[in-house]
mmCIF file of C-alpha atoms in Angstrom:
data_model
loop_
_atom_site.group_PDB
_atom_site.id
_atom_site.type_symbol
_atom_site.label_atom_id
_atom_site.label_comp_id
_atom_site.label_asym_id
_atom_site.label_seq_id
_atom_site.Cartn_x
_atom_site.Cartn_y
_atom_site.Cartn_z
ATOM 1 C CA MET O 1 -47.310 38.344 213.809
ATOM 2 C CA ARG O 2 -44.855 40.441 215.802
ATOM 3 C CA LYS O 3 -45.286 40.566 219.548
ATOM 4 C CA SER O 4 -43.666 42.914 222.020
ATOM 5 C CA LYS O 5 -42.382 41.891 225.421
ATOM 6 C CA PRO O 6 -45.218 41.964 227.993
ATOM 7 C CA VAL O 7 -45.226 45.021 230.223
ATOM 8 C CA THR O 8 -45.773 44.777 233.973
ATOM 9 C CA ALA O 9 -45.788 48.016 235.947
ATOM 10 C CA ASP O 10 -44.716 48.520 239.532
ATOM 11 C CA PRO O 11 -47.703 47.402 241.672
ATOM 12 C CA SER O 12 -46.705 49.722 244.514
ATOM 13 C CA LYS O 13 -47.485 52.832 242.529
ATOM 14 C CA THR O 14 -50.520 54.660 241.242
ATOM 15 C CA ILE O 15 -49.537 55.510 237.684
ATOM 16 C CA ASN O 16 -50.303 56.699 234.224
ATOM 17 C CA ILE O 17 -49.634 53.271 232.708
ATOM 18 C CA TRP O 18 -49.000 54.649 229.219
ATOM 19 C CA ASP O 19 -45.761 56.201 230.460
ATOM 20 C CA ASN O 20 -44.474 52.639 230.882
ATOM 21 C CA LEU O 21 -45.297 51.244 227.447
ATOM 22 C CA PRO O 22 -42.398 50.204 225.200
ATOM 23 C CA ASP O 23 -44.030 51.978 222.250
ATOM 24 C CA PHE O 24 -43.677 55.685 221.612
ATOM 25 C CA PRO O 25 -46.820 57.677 220.807
ATOM 26 C CA VAL O 26 -47.277 58.773 217.221
ATOM 27 C CA LEU O 27 -48.930 61.928 218.549
ATOM 28 C CA SER O 28 -49.144 63.308 222.079
ATOM 29 C CA SER O 29 -50.629 66.346 223.770
ATOM 30 C CA LYS O 30 -47.996 66.321 226.534
ATOM 31 C CA PRO O 31 -45.986 69.233 225.068
ATOM 32 C CA LYS O 32 -49.193 71.268 224.789
ATOM 33 C CA ALA O 33 -50.078 70.811 228.481
ATOM 34 C CA TRP O 34 -53.834 70.814 227.906
ATOM 35 C CA SER O 35 -55.712 71.189 231.178
ATOM 36 C CA GLY O 36 -57.371 68.038 232.543
ATOM 37 C CA ILE O 37 -56.715 65.743 229.600
ATOM 38 C CA LEU O 38 -53.874 63.842 227.960
ATOM 39 C CA VAL O 39 -54.388 62.621 224.384
ATOM 40 C CA GLU O 40 -52.014 60.104 222.811
ATOM 41 C CA TYR O 41 -52.239 58.260 219.508
ATOM 42 C CA TYR O 42 -50.433 54.901 219.468
ATOM 43 C CA HIS O 43 -49.679 52.123 217.027
ATOM 44 C CA HIS O 44 -49.332 49.157 219.405
ATOM 45 C CA LEU O 45 -47.945 45.776 218.462
ATOM 46 C CA ALA O 46 -49.704 42.652 219.734
ATOM 47 C CA ASN O 47 -48.990 42.718 223.432
ATOM 48 C CA GLU O 48 -50.173 42.177 226.977
ATOM 49 C CA LEU O 49 -50.176 44.755 229.712
ATOM 50 C CA THR O 50 -50.606 44.456 233.457
ATOM 51 C CA SER O 51 -51.389 47.624 235.367
ATOM 52 C CA PRO O 52 -51.698 48.478 239.047
ATOM 53 C CA VAL O 53 -54.019 51.283 240.047
ATOM 54 C CA LEU O 54 -54.478 53.851 237.273
ATOM 55 C CA SER O 55 -54.206 57.497 238.268
ATOM 56 C CA GLN O 56 -56.501 58.695 235.462
ATOM 57 C CA HIS O 57 -59.795 57.723 233.874
ATOM 58 C CA LEU O 58 -58.635 55.979 230.705
ATOM 59 C CA ILE O 59 -60.637 55.828 227.480
ATOM 60 C CA THR O 60 -59.051 53.732 224.733
ATOM 61 C CA LEU O 61 -60.684 54.457 221.374
ATOM 62 C CA ASN O 62 -60.096 52.038 218.493
ATOM 63 C CA PHE O 63 -59.002 54.151 215.543
ATOM 64 C CA GLY O 64 -58.237 51.253 213.199
ATOM 65 C CA GLN O 65 -59.286 47.739 212.282
ATOM 66 C CA PRO O 66 -61.156 45.459 214.715
ATOM 67 C CA TYR O 67 -59.002 43.456 217.115
ATOM 68 C CA ASN O 68 -59.581 40.806 219.774
ATOM 69 C CA LEU O 69 -59.091 41.902 223.363
ATOM 70 C CA VAL O 70 -59.112 40.125 226.704
ATOM 71 C CA GLN O 71 -59.448 42.295 229.800
ATOM 72 C CA ARG O 72 -59.144 41.236 233.430
ATOM 73 C CA LEU O 73 -60.612 43.932 235.624
ATOM 74 C CA ASP O 74 -61.947 43.908 239.178
ATOM 75 C CA GLY O 75 -61.862 40.106 239.350
ATOM 76 C CA ARG O 76 -63.786 39.604 236.103
ATOM 77 C CA ILE O 77 -62.695 38.573 232.611
ATOM 78 C CA TYR O 78 -64.055 40.332 229.522
ATOM 79 C CA GLN O 79 -63.379 39.125 225.990
ATOM 80 C CA ALA O 80 -64.627 40.532 222.692
ATOM 81 C CA GLN O 81 -63.715 41.861 219.297
ATOM 82 C CA VAL O 82 -63.316 45.630 219.525
ATOM 83 C CA PRO O 83 -64.803 47.302 216.426
ATOM 84 C CA LYS O 84 -63.541 50.577 215.020
ATOM 85 C CA GLY O 85 -65.048 53.482 216.967
ATOM 86 C CA SER O 86 -65.586 51.422 220.122
ATOM 87 C CA ILE O 87 -64.117 52.312 223.499
ATOM 88 C CA ILE O 88 -62.591 50.599 226.505
ATOM 89 C CA LEU O 89 -63.263 52.736 229.585
ATOM 90 C CA THR O 90 -61.162 51.960 232.654
ATOM 91 C CA PRO O 91 -61.849 54.201 235.668
ATOM 92 C CA ALA O 92 -59.066 55.619 237.793
ATOM 93 C CA GLY O 93 -58.264 53.636 240.904
ATOM 94 C CA GLN O 94 -58.602 50.182 239.328
ATOM 95 C CA PRO O 95 -55.878 47.669 238.442
ATOM 96 C CA GLY O 96 -56.243 45.684 235.250
ATOM 97 C CA GLU O 97 -54.749 43.433 232.611
ATOM 98 C CA TRP O 98 -55.180 43.570 228.845
ATOM 99 C CA ILE O 99 -54.140 41.151 226.088
ATOM 100 C CA TRP O 100 -54.614 41.933 222.394
ATOM 101 C CA ASP O 101 -53.719 39.723 219.453
ATOM 102 C CA ASN O 102 -52.851 42.107 216.652
ATOM 103 C CA GLU O 103 -51.323 45.443 215.765
ATOM 104 C CA VAL O 104 -53.743 48.198 216.679
ATOM 105 C CA ASP O 105 -54.191 51.931 216.152
ATOM 106 C CA VAL O 106 -55.750 53.476 219.225
ATOM 107 C CA VAL O 107 -56.215 56.845 220.861
ATOM 108 C CA HIS O 108 -55.841 57.006 224.629
ATOM 109 C CA LEU O 109 -57.894 59.784 226.224
ATOM 110 C CA CYS O 110 -56.752 60.187 229.836
ATOM 111 C CA LEU O 111 -58.904 62.407 232.049
ATOM 112 C CA GLU O 112 -57.721 63.574 235.453
ATOM 113 C CA PRO O 113 -60.224 62.543 238.170
ATOM 114 C CA GLU O 114 -59.909 66.013 239.710
ATOM 115 C CA PHE O 115 -60.900 67.540 236.372
ATOM 116 C CA VAL O 116 -63.966 65.293 236.035
ATOM 117 C CA ALA O 117 -64.950 66.018 239.646
ATOM 118 C CA LYS O 118 -64.605 69.743 238.996
ATOM 119 C CA VAL O 119 -66.834 69.520 235.921
ATOM 120 C CA ALA O 120 -69.361 67.529 237.947
ATOM 121 C CA THR O 121 -69.362 70.141 240.705
ATOM 122 C CA GLU O 122 -69.964 72.862 238.125
ATOM 123 C CA ALA O 123 -72.489 71.000 235.987
ATOM 124 C CA VAL O 124 -74.532 68.929 238.419
ATOM 125 C CA GLU O 125 -77.302 70.405 240.514
ATOM 126 C CA GLY O 126 -76.232 70.515 244.131
ATOM 127 C CA GLY O 127 -72.558 70.442 243.204
ATOM 128 C CA SER O 128 -72.160 66.705 243.768
ATOM 129 C CA THR O 129 -68.632 65.517 244.481
ATOM 130 C CA GLN O 130 -69.613 61.840 244.932
ATOM 131 C CA ILE O 131 -68.703 60.758 241.440
ATOM 132 C CA GLU O 132 -68.020 57.221 240.272
ATOM 133 C CA ILE O 133 -67.129 56.385 236.676
ATOM 134 C CA LEU O 134 -68.009 52.819 235.670
ATOM 135 C CA ASN O 135 -65.926 50.632 233.387
ATOM 136 C CA SER O 136 -67.174 49.845 229.889
ATOM 137 C CA PHE O 137 -65.837 47.217 227.480
ATOM 138 C CA ALA O 138 -65.890 47.254 223.655
ATOM 139 C CA THR O 139 -68.726 49.789 223.640
ATOM 140 C CA PRO O 140 -69.609 51.710 220.453
ATOM 141 C CA ASP O 141 -69.768 55.408 221.298
ATOM 142 C CA PRO O 142 -70.151 57.738 218.295
ATOM 143 C CA GLN O 143 -69.821 60.887 220.408
ATOM 144 C CA ILE O 144 -66.506 59.855 221.969
ATOM 145 C CA GLN O 145 -65.351 58.720 218.533
ATOM 146 C CA GLN O 146 -66.096 62.188 217.153
ATOM 147 C CA ILE O 147 -64.391 63.929 220.091
ATOM 148 C CA GLY O 148 -61.359 61.672 219.656
ATOM 149 C CA GLN O 149 -61.155 62.467 215.950
ATOM 150 C CA LEU O 150 -61.337 66.200 216.638
ATOM 151 C CA LEU O 151 -58.632 66.013 219.308
ATOM 152 C CA VAL O 152 -56.318 64.012 217.032
ATOM 153 C CA ALA O 153 -56.907 66.590 214.291
ATOM 154 C CA GLU O 154 -55.804 69.275 216.750
ATOM 155 C CA LEU O 155 -52.631 67.318 217.519
ATOM 156 C CA GLU O 156 -51.885 67.085 213.811
ATOM 157 C CA SER O 157 -52.644 70.696 212.942
ATOM 158 C CA GLU O 158 -50.076 72.475 215.151
ATOM 159 C CA LYS O 159 -52.167 75.641 214.895
ATOM 160 C CA LEU O 160 -52.586 78.396 217.464
ATOM 161 C CA GLY O 161 -55.905 78.309 219.253
ATOM 162 C CA ASN O 162 -55.707 74.541 219.761
ATOM 163 C CA ARG O 163 -55.678 74.863 223.537
ATOM 164 C CA LEU O 164 -58.996 76.720 223.727
ATOM 165 C CA TYR O 165 -60.630 74.194 221.395
ATOM 166 C CA ALA O 166 -59.098 71.114 223.046
ATOM 167 C CA GLU O 167 -60.080 72.185 226.546
ATOM 168 C CA SER O 168 -63.629 72.846 225.339
ATOM 169 C CA LEU O 169 -63.725 69.297 223.944
ATOM 170 C CA ALA O 170 -62.355 67.952 227.239
ATOM 171 C CA ASN O 171 -65.271 69.607 229.062
ATOM 172 C CA VAL O 172 -67.737 68.034 226.629
ATOM 173 C CA LEU O 173 -66.073 64.636 227.081
ATOM 174 C CA ALA O 174 -66.235 64.880 230.881
ATOM 175 C CA VAL O 175 -69.943 65.753 230.813
ATOM 176 C CA HIS O 176 -70.550 62.854 228.409
ATOM 177 C CA LEU O 177 -68.848 60.458 230.847
ATOM 178 C CA LEU O 178 -70.915 61.784 233.747
ATOM 179 C CA ARG O 179 -74.160 61.381 231.831
ATOM 180 C CA ASN O 180 -73.484 57.975 230.302
ATOM 181 C CA TYR O 181 -70.908 56.178 232.458
ATOM 182 C CA GLY O 182 -71.249 57.833 235.854
ATOM 183 C CA THR O 183 -73.234 57.132 239.002
ATOM 184 C CA VAL O 184 -74.186 60.775 239.549
ATOM 185 C CA LYS O 185 -77.777 60.781 240.762
ATOM 186 C CA GLN O 186 -78.479 64.423 240.065
ATOM 187 C CA THR O 187 -79.328 65.645 236.587
ATOM 188 C CA VAL O 188 -76.631 67.494 234.697
ATOM 189 C CA GLN O 189 -77.919 71.046 234.400
ATOM 190 C CA HIS O 190 -78.689 72.908 231.192
ATOM 191 C CA TYR O 191 -78.189 76.658 231.390
ATOM 192 C CA SER O 192 -80.037 79.258 229.352
ATOM 193 C CA GLY O 193 -80.138 83.004 228.979
ATOM 194 C CA GLY O 194 -76.536 83.622 228.024
ATOM 195 C CA LEU O 195 -74.007 85.897 229.693
ATOM 196 C CA SER O 196 -74.922 89.257 231.123
ATOM 197 C CA GLN O 197 -74.028 92.213 228.904
ATOM 198 C CA LEU O 198 -71.214 93.172 231.273
ATOM 199 C CA ARG O 199 -69.677 89.700 231.338
ATOM 200 C CA LEU O 200 -70.030 89.330 227.576
ATOM 201 C CA LYS O 201 -68.274 92.667 227.092
ATOM 202 C CA ARG O 202 -65.432 91.608 229.406
ATOM 203 C CA ALA O 203 -65.053 88.259 227.642
ATOM 204 C CA VAL O 204 -64.913 89.890 224.216
ATOM 205 C CA GLU O 205 -62.408 92.480 225.423
ATOM 206 C CA TYR O 206 -60.186 89.747 226.857
ATOM 207 C CA ILE O 207 -60.271 87.801 223.588
ATOM 208 C CA GLN O 208 -59.513 90.887 221.500
ATOM 209 C CA GLU O 209 -56.616 91.871 223.772
ATOM 210 C CA HIS O 210 -55.034 88.407 223.528
ATOM 211 C CA LEU O 211 -55.676 87.467 219.894
ATOM 212 C CA GLU O 212 -52.038 86.595 219.232
ATOM 213 C CA GLN O 213 -51.879 84.170 222.185
ATOM 214 C CA ASP O 214 -52.963 80.541 222.570
ATOM 215 C CA ILE O 215 -55.824 81.493 224.887
ATOM 216 C CA SER O 216 -57.217 78.896 227.286
ATOM 217 C CA ILE O 217 -60.882 78.635 228.159
ATOM 218 C CA GLU O 218 -59.917 78.628 231.852
ATOM 219 C CA ALA O 219 -58.188 81.991 231.482
ATOM 220 C CA ILE O 220 -61.269 83.652 229.988
ATOM 221 C CA ALA O 221 -63.578 82.068 232.564
ATOM 222 C CA ALA O 222 -61.296 83.172 235.400
ATOM 223 C CA GLU O 223 -61.414 86.734 234.072
ATOM 224 C CA LEU O 224 -65.203 86.599 234.533
ATOM 225 C CA ASP O 225 -65.004 84.755 237.875
ATOM 226 C CA MET O 226 -66.898 81.816 236.357
ATOM 227 C CA SER O 227 -66.323 78.105 235.870
ATOM 228 C CA SER O 228 -65.112 76.944 232.470
ATOM 229 C CA TYR O 229 -68.213 74.790 232.062
ATOM 230 C CA HIS O 230 -70.691 77.622 232.659
ATOM 231 C CA PHE O 231 -68.728 80.141 230.621
ATOM 232 C CA ALA O 232 -68.459 77.988 227.484
ATOM 233 C CA ARG O 233 -72.178 77.250 227.379
ATOM 234 C CA LEU O 234 -73.424 80.728 228.219
ATOM 235 C CA PHE O 235 -70.959 82.344 225.812
ATOM 236 C CA LYS O 236 -72.298 80.243 222.947
ATOM 237 C CA GLN O 237 -75.866 81.134 223.895
ATOM 238 C CA SER O 238 -74.947 84.828 223.798
ATOM 239 C CA THR O 239 -72.937 84.835 220.563
ATOM 240 C CA GLY O 240 -74.091 81.765 218.655
ATOM 241 C CA LEU O 241 -70.460 80.625 218.522
ATOM 242 C CA ALA O 242 -68.270 78.457 220.727
ATOM 243 C CA PRO O 243 -65.345 80.413 222.251
ATOM 244 C CA HIS O 244 -62.784 78.951 219.833
ATOM 245 C CA GLN O 245 -64.995 79.782 216.830
ATOM 246 C CA TYR O 246 -65.453 83.323 218.082
ATOM 247 C CA LEU O 247 -61.699 83.689 218.547
ATOM 248 C CA ILE O 248 -61.087 82.735 214.909
ATOM 249 C CA LYS O 249 -63.771 85.157 213.745
ATOM 250 C CA CYS O 250 -62.170 88.012 215.694
ATOM 251 C CA ARG O 251 -58.748 87.162 214.284
ATOM 252 C CA VAL O 252 -60.174 87.335 210.776
ATOM 253 C CA GLU O 253 -61.803 90.691 211.556
ATOM 254 C CA ARG O 254 -58.516 92.084 212.904
ATOM 255 C CA ALA O 255 -56.672 90.763 209.851
ATOM 256 C CA LYS O 256 -59.205 92.475 207.619
ATOM 257 C CA GLU O 257 -58.570 95.804 209.353
ATOM 258 C CA LEU O 258 -54.812 95.470 208.864
ATOM 259 C CA LEU O 259 -55.247 94.463 205.231
ATOM 260 C CA LEU O 260 -57.283 97.607 204.614
ATOM 261 C CA GLN O 261 -54.440 99.730 205.993
ATOM 262 C CA GLY O 262 -52.145 98.277 203.331
ATOM 263 C CA GLU O 263 -48.989 98.651 205.431
ATOM 264 C CA MET O 264 -48.103 95.025 206.246
ATOM 265 C CA ALA O 265 -47.429 91.825 204.331
ATOM 266 C CA ILE O 266 -50.073 89.120 204.612
ATOM 267 C CA ALA O 267 -47.661 86.712 206.328
ATOM 268 C CA GLU O 268 -46.846 89.354 208.944
ATOM 269 C CA ILE O 269 -50.520 90.061 209.530
ATOM 270 C CA ALA O 270 -51.205 86.345 210.002
ATOM 271 C CA THR O 271 -48.767 85.965 212.885
ATOM 272 C CA GLN O 272 -49.687 89.303 214.462
ATOM 273 C CA VAL O 273 -53.358 88.365 214.818
ATOM 274 C CA GLY O 274 -52.643 84.859 216.119
ATOM 275 C CA PHE O 275 -52.696 82.565 213.112
ATOM 276 C CA TYR O 276 -49.956 79.962 212.776
ATOM 277 C CA ASP O 277 -48.914 81.099 209.310
ATOM 278 C CA GLN O 278 -50.249 82.674 206.121
ATOM 279 C CA SER O 279 -51.943 79.485 204.901
ATOM 280 C CA HIS O 280 -53.768 79.188 208.234
ATOM 281 C CA LEU O 281 -55.061 82.750 207.796
ATOM 282 C CA ASN O 282 -55.958 82.134 204.141
ATOM 283 C CA ARG O 283 -58.081 79.088 204.971
ATOM 284 C CA HIS O 284 -60.172 80.739 207.690
ATOM 285 C CA PHE O 285 -60.330 84.123 205.943
ATOM 286 C CA LYS O 286 -61.689 82.635 202.729
ATOM 287 C CA ARG O 287 -64.191 80.491 204.653
ATOM 288 C CA ILE O 288 -65.571 83.480 206.583
ATOM 289 C CA VAL O 289 -65.182 86.349 204.105
ATOM 290 C CA GLY O 290 -65.587 84.398 200.885
ATOM 291 C CA VAL O 291 -62.402 85.640 199.217
ATOM 292 C CA SER O 292 -58.680 85.448 199.967
ATOM 293 C CA PRO O 293 -56.728 88.082 201.950
ATOM 294 C CA LYS O 294 -54.822 88.939 198.779
ATOM 295 C CA ILE O 295 -58.004 89.973 197.002
ATOM 296 C CA ILE O 296 -59.026 92.120 199.969
ATOM 297 C CA GLN O 297 -55.618 93.776 199.969
ATOM 298 C CA GLN O 298 -55.797 94.443 196.235
ATOM 299 C CA ASN O 299 -59.300 95.917 196.544
ATOM 300 C CA SER O 300 -58.785 97.747 199.828
ATOM 301 C CA LYS O 301 -60.307 100.949 198.498
ATOM 302 C CA ASN O 302 -63.713 99.320 198.259
ATOM 303 C CA VAL O 303 -64.183 99.356 202.027
ATOM 304 C CA LEU O 304 -67.999 99.190 201.947
ATOM 305 C CA TRP O 305 -68.064 95.902 200.017
ATOM 306 C CA ILE O 306 -65.383 94.336 202.208
ATOM 307 C CA SER O 307 -67.068 95.327 205.470
ATOM 308 C CA SER O 308 -70.385 93.875 204.363
ATOM 309 C CA ASN O 309 -68.866 90.401 204.133
ATOM 310 C CA VAL O 310 -67.615 90.154 207.733
ATOM 311 C CA GLN O 311 -69.751 90.902 210.782
ATOM 312 C CA ASP O 312 -67.653 92.776 213.325
ATOM 313 C CA CYS O 313 -66.935 91.176 216.681
ATOM 314 C CA PRO O 314 -69.091 93.036 219.232
ATOM 315 C CA ALA O 315 -67.209 95.223 221.659
#
């Protein structure tokens, strides 16, 4: 069994400990600069790690085979086998030590405390800012496992629109932490009724005007003078689609319009409406319309049949 040199970070600093690991991440969201969250996929050798105070709430999700872990945290020792899909949750502001005995595949989900506090202020009745996240050790959590899988898929895809989707998932993850691992006394609110017609119209106009860009959920919410948390939930209630799903649908609709004009190549249309490449357009177009863009282009004279297969984005 290979074993890396133990890592001990500078105890005088509050840090993101994963910046000090000898391993390099297989995947990382750093270049994408997602708001509030850092996602990194690592293959760690057997190792031990001593950390001073963490600057972020750290969720370590086991993506591979079970491994044995010893954790020293807040004066206590925890020891267990960590099954696939289980998490180690270490709150910001705590020092710790970890020892694992095998090679592991893990995803580190690092949430900024300010981001979690902001979500709490937006989502909790009374706007509570007294938030404490509790540590959790070798805990199965299917919802975090699913969120982690979706975020890793976004890192692997390299497609436009990832930012909107990833930041939506980060909001969901923060609310999940508040509900299940937080000391918030108030009940996380559930909102109903959807957006007003005026706000919905403004949101749709903003999306349609920025189809070719990697739109962030914060940008749309700011346009409506709303929080990201409220906007995402009310938008879905109004449209039946999450913002990132609606964005894809509008891109497909715009692509359909350009295909009917018959003046541009499919690859050119794909990039103009915000898809990463032609194959990215093909996949979503066929899923929504039922046929490929090429078939639409070849049958562009039959406008009535084509239009009946895609519901227009409301203006």
